[in-house]
């Protein structure tokens, strides 16, 4: 009986692996729902890595399994295998292919990183007064070196995500200051003096979060937005996103910040524009403007700062009591 | 220095030398508790000590998994949970994988593999082991003060404001372990450079020694930076300095750079020696020469070099400017190339061989299977854009346990099964070894595979309490960890029982070609009566002994 020629097997396996990988890349179901425009881009990157990864995984594990079965020692056979010590073309091949793959992946990931605003963070002023006095009209290479001028020295550098290159100078529709503290997130809306324990944003708006930390490092993460940025004492960081799906999503602290790190969770509420306006107007009406002007938040202890708002913010009173005991 | 220069004169080495009269014929059990300068004794001291710490670190992991069986914090206090997660990581890295692979296997095997009677600096070698003992005692002692609770990364300001005494003890322990690592590395570089038998050219050296060379260079370059960073942290905690205090002009991100400049290469410190073990175990039990000797040897050096320039991928969400995030994305992805070369070469070594499925080979193949997965998930983490989502989540925990448990620990087991006969003169029980492998393989995948999904779905790492939606997957992980705990029992029974009661091992039970198999099992005190002369390459399988050396 004649054997099926090896190239035919290789072709069949290649087609099967490709189809399976492409299918799995679209149907892995590993990610939570997408709620921001940035999430769409990052998921496309992830899906393509899943396709590549699945194909490589199947080929490698298949080869290992095939070796284990086909090349096992047969009973009574104490001889050695063939004395093959290498094969230069083959070795060159399996060095070159991964090199091309990772460079391609690197370029693609750079493209996604640019589109989510990764290479132009902080072009919009952070605080009133301390503007970033840098020319913003420099093209990409200049933009890179400008930010690289010495982030460890420059006091005004902002790290994180800004707007993508093509509209890097556009101001965000909404700016919210985010403060991380053990073990809560405080959201301050500069327009209207709103302070809240939950983040409210309108759908479709270009939102910029100016992130800071009061005590230790925290990390602001919304899994449904696929975005994360550390809140670092003494550093300014920022995230910029456009929410594209109404709903409530968790805000999670991702950097170990102490014993109750795991309970440092709140939520972001993506409203329709009308609902957001209603919420905004209601909160502006509620806010006792005098109180916030009377004392700068920085001069208050965490407990003093929080207690007037604890009810509206949905922050647990016990947690604040715990904080003051420490 | 004299010991290092000794073997350069070949004539001296050719003369049969009897051990100096003050040496006993054979080491007694109590010699293993002394400042002994024999590299084999030191190797076993490292292996046994680090295995005890592996058990301690494993118990901490089991306690954490028990806590995580439910979303609420109900089994451990949150502070104790953080102390466990900090010290589990610290112990597994600094007191288990690094000392076992570099100190244990490196010390026992390198002189035997290159035909030397001992390491270049035997007393320094003993010192390097004995400073790890106070390091371990400091870690254990820190629990009387609450234990360090700021993660093995110990980022300030958290590390400055939490459990100061325990944190200081933790820093001293790491600095001691780092000192040990520097002393050991220096010793390995000189030993491999100067003390090979004269007949052994560089390209006839077993690949484990190449891996140890790369590892030692990496440790020597990077460890001092960690020591510097931790010393500054110690000053901030105890002496009122403000290197990392932003309120007084310090910079918290600076610490992260100093920490990761060492601690990313530390990942390669933990895997390069394991790659070396793989390159020894696979050809022996596949009965084929290693495929692509030079590619494997040089890829170790390539990993060592590129590995020094990837540290910022741990800081993609920290205070790092865009150019860093991009540069370190590319450099990180490039590490996949030399790593891939090794994996392909091992599969090609097995291809066409006559694979003997003993416990050592099973663990080596298990490593291969899991490292492929861990490597692929590592590539995804290397891209800054995707890392924004998964950084500091269970996806990362799953990834690094695949490469450190599925990789390093499986490699250590493969090495233990492979060289146990040489170390003890006894064979291990094979059926028990296979039970151990099957339980470990199942347990590893059950414990660490679901973690990837947990992270993608939104569970951060280092938490004692979590969103109830993640409970089912967490219980699967906890169940897997119980299987892993149980998997140790057959190994412990096997290793302890076989040490005194196992069947006597022949000098070369696996019919291997490297030099350590040319001496007795266990080796005599100065390794050989007459130093061996190389007649064939280290992987000259499948050839008639009369034929020329494998690497010409």
GROMACS .gro file of N, CA and C in nm, chain A residues 5 45 66 91 112 114 120 126 183 206 218 242 272 276:
model
   42
    5UNK      N    1   0.163   1.117   0.048
    5UNK     CA    2   0.289   1.194   0.050
    5UNK      C    3   0.290   1.299   0.162
   45UNK      N    4  -0.602   4.411   1.845
   45UNK     CA    5  -0.463   4.369   1.866
   45UNK      C    6  -0.459   4.234   1.938
   66UNK      N    7   0.370   1.466   1.867
   66UNK     CA    8   0.410   1.375   1.761
   66UNK      C    9   0.542   1.308   1.797
   91UNK      N   10   1.764   2.607   1.088
   91UNK     CA   11   1.784   2.696   1.202
   91UNK      C   12   1.768   2.842   1.162
  112UNK      N   13  -0.139   5.077   1.727
  112UNK     CA   14  -0.252   5.080   1.821
  112UNK      C   15  -0.221   5.176   1.936
  114UNK      N   16  -0.036   5.432   1.935
  114UNK     CA   17  -0.049   5.571   1.887
  114UNK      C   18  -0.196   5.610   1.882
  120UNK      N   19   0.125   6.069   2.282
  120UNK     CA   20   0.107   6.213   2.305
  120UNK      C   21   0.030   6.238   2.434
  126UNK      N   22  -0.273   7.033   3.265
  126UNK     CA   23  -0.321   6.950   3.374
  126UNK      C   24  -0.384   7.037   3.482
  183UNK      N   25  -0.866   5.363   5.088
  183UNK     CA   26  -0.883   5.269   4.979
  183UNK      C   27  -1.003   5.313   4.899
  206UNK      N   28  -1.525   6.280   2.471
  206UNK     CA   29  -1.381   6.260   2.484
  206UNK      C   30  -1.343   6.301   2.626
  218UNK      N   31  -0.148   5.386   4.343
  218UNK     CA   32  -0.268   5.308   4.308
  218UNK      C   33  -0.267   5.294   4.156
  242UNK      N   34  -1.300   5.746   2.511
  242UNK     CA   35  -1.436   5.777   2.468
  242UNK      C   36  -1.521   5.655   2.497
  272UNK      N   37  -2.633   5.836   2.897
  272UNK     CA   38  -2.667   5.904   2.773
  272UNK      C   39  -2.643   6.053   2.799
  276UNK      N   40  -2.665   6.232   3.164
  276UNK     CA   41  -2.545   6.290   3.225
  276UNK      C   42  -2.573   6.434   3.267
   0.00000   0.00000   0.00000
